GROMACS .gro file of N, CA and C in nm:
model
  204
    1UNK      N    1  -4.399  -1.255  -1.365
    1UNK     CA    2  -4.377  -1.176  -1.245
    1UNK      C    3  -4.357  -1.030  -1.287
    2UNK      N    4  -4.418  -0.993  -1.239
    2UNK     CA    5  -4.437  -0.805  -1.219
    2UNK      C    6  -4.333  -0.776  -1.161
    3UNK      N    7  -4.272  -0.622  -1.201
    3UNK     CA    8  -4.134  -0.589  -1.139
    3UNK      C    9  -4.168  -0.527  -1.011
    4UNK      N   10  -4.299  -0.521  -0.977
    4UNK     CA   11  -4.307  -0.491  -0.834
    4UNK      C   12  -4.274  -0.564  -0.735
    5UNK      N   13  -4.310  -0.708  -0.725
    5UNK     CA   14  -4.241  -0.763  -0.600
    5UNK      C   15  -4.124  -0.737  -0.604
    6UNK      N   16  -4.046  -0.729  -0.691
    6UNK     CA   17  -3.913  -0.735  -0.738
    6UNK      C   18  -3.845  -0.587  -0.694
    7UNK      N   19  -3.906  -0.479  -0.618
    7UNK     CA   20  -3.896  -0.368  -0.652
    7UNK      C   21  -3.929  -0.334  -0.503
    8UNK      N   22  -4.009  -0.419  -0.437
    8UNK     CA   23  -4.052  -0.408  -0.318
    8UNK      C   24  -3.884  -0.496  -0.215
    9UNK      N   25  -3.881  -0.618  -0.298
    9UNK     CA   26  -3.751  -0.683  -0.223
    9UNK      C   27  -3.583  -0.618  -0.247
   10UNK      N   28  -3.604  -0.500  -0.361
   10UNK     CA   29  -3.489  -0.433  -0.317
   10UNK      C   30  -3.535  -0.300  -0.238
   11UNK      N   31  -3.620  -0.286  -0.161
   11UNK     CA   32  -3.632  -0.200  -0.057
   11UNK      C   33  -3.605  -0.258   0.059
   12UNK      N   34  -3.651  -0.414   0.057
   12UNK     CA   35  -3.625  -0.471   0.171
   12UNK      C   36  -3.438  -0.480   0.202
   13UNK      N   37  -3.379  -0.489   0.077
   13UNK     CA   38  -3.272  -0.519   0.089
   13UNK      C   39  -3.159  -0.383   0.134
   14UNK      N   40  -3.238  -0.232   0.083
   14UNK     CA   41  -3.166  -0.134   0.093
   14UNK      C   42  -3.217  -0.121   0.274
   15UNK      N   43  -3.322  -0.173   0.339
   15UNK     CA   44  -3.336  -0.128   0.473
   15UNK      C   45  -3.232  -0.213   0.509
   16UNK      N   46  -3.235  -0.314   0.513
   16UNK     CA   47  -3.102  -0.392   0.572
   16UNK      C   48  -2.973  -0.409   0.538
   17UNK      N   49  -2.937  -0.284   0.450
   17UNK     CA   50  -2.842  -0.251   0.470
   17UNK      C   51  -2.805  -0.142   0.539
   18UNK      N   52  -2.940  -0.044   0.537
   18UNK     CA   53  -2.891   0.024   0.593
   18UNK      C   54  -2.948   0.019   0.749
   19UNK      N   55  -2.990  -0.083   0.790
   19UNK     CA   56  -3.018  -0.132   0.923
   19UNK      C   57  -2.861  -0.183   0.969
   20UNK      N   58  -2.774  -0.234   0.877
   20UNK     CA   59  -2.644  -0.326   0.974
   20UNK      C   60  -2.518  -0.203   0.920
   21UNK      N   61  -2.542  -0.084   0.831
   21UNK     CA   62  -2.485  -0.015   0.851
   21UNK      C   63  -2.515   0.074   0.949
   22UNK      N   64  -2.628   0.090   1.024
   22UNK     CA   65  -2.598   0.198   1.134
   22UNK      C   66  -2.575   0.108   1.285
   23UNK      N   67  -2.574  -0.033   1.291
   23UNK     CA   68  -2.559  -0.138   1.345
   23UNK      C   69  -2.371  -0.100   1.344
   24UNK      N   70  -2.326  -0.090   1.259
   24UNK     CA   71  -2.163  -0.113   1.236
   24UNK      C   72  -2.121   0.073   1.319
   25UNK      N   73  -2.229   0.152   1.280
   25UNK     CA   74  -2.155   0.290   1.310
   25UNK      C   75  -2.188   0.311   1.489
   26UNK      N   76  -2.261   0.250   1.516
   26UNK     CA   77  -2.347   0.234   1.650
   26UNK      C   78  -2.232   0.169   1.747
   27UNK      N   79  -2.231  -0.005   1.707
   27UNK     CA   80  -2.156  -0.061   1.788
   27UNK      C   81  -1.992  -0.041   1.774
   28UNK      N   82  -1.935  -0.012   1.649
   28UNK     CA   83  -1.780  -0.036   1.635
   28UNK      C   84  -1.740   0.094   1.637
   29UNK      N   85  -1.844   0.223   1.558
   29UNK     CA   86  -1.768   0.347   1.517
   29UNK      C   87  -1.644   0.311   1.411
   30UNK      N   88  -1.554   0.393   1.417
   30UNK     CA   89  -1.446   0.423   1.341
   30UNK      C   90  -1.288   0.375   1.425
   31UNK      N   91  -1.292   0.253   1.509
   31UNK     CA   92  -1.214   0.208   1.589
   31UNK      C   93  -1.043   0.148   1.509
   32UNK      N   94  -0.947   0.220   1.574
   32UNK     CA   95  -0.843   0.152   1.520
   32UNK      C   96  -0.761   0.099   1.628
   33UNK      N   97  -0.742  -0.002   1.582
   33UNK     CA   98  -0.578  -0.033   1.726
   33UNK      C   99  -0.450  -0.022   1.739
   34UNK      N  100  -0.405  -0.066   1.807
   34UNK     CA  101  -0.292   0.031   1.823
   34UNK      C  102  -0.161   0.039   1.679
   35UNK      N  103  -0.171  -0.049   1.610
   35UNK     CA  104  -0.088  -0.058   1.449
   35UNK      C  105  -0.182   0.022   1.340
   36UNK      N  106  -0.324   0.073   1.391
   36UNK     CA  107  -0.371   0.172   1.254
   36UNK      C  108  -0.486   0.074   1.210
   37UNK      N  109  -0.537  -0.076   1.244
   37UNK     CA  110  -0.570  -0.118   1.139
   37UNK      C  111  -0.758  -0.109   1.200
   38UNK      N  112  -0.859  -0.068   1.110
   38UNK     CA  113  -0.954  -0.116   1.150
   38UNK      C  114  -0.978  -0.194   1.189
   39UNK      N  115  -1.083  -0.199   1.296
   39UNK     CA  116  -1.185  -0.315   1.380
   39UNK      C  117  -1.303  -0.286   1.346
   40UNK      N  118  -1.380  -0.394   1.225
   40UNK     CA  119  -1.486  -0.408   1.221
   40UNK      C  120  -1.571  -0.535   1.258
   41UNK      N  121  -1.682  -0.553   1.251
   41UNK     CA  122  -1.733  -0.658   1.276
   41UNK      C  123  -1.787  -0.732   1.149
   42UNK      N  124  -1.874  -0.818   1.149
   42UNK     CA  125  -2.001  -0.879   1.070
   42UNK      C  126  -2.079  -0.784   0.987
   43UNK      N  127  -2.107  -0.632   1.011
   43UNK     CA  128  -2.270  -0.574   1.019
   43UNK      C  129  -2.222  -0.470   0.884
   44UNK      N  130  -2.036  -0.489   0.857
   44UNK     CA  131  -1.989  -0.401   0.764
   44UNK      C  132  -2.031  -0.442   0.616
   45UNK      N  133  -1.989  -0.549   0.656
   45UNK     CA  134  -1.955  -0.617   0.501
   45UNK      C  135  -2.121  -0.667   0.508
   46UNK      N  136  -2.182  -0.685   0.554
   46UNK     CA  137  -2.318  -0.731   0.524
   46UNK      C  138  -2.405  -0.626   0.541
   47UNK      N  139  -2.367  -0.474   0.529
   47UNK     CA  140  -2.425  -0.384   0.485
   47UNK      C  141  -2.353  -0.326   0.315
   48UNK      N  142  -2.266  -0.420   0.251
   48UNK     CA  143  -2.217  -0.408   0.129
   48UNK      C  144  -2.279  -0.544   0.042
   49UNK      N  145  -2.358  -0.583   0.089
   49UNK     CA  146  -2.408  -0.758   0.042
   49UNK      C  147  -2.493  -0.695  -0.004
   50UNK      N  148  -2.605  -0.625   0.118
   50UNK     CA  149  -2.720  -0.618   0.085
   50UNK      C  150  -2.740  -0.516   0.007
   51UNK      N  151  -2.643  -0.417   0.000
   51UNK     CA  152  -2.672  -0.297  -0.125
   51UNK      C  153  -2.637  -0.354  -0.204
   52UNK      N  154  -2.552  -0.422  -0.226
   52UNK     CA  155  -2.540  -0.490  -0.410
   52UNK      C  156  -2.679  -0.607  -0.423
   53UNK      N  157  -2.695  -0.649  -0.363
   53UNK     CA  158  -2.852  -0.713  -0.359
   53UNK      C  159  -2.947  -0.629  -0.400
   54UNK      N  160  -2.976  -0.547  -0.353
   54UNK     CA  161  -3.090  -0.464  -0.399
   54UNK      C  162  -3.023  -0.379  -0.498
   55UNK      N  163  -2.868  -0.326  -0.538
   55UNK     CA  164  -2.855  -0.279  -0.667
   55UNK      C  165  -2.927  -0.382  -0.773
   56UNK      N  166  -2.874  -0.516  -0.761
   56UNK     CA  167  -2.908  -0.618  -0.819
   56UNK      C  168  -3.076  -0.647  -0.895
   57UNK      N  169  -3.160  -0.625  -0.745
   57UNK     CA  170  -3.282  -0.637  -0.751
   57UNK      C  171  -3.333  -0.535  -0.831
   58UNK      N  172  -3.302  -0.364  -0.834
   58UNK     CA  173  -3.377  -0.270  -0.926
   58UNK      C  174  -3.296  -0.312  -1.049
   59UNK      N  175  -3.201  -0.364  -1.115
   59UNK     CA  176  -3.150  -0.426  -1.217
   59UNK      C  177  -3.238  -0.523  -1.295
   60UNK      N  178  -3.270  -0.603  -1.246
   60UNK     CA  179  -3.337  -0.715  -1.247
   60UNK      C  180  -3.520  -0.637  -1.255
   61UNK      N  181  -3.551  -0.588  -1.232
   61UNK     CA  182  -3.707  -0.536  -1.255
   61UNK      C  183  -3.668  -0.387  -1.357
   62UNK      N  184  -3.556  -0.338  -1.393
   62UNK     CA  185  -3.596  -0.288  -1.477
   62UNK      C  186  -3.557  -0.356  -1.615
   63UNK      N  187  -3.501  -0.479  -1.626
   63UNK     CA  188  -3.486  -0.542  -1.738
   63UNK      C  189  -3.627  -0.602  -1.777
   64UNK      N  190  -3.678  -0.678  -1.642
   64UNK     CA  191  -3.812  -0.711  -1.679
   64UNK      C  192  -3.876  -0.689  -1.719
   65UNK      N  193  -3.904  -0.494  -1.709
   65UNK     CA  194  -4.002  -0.403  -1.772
   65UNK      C  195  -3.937  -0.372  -1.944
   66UNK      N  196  -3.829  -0.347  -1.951
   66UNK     CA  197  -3.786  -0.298  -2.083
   66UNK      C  198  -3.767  -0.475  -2.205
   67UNK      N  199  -3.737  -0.600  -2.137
   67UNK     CA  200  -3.774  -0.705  -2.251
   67UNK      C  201  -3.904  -0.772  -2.225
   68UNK      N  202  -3.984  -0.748  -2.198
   68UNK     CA  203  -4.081  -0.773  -2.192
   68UNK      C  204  -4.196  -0.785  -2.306
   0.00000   0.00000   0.00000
């Protein structure tokens, strides 16, 4: 395997993160209640998945290219 597919699926992974991070800034904003504490949803933490996913993924294709 070529580090391109590999290279192509951490693009996919940086759009969706940053698809459910503007998902999180869209629907929740910067909301606190009344004790201080954030209100977030789902779209936060799975815009921190998918950037370590695709950190992951250009990791992973540039090892491919350099032991190769």
């Amino acid at each position: 395997m070529t580090p391109k597919p590999i290279l192509k699926l951490a693009g996919g992974f940086t759009v969706l993160s940053g698809l459910s991070a503007a998902a999180e800034a869209v629907f929740y904003g910067s909301r606190l209640d009344e004790s201080g504490v954030v209100q977030e949803s789902l779209f936060l933490p799975l815009a921190f998945i998918f950037a370590a996913m695709a950190v992951t993924a250009v990791v992973f294709a540039i090892l491919r290219v350099f032991l190769k």
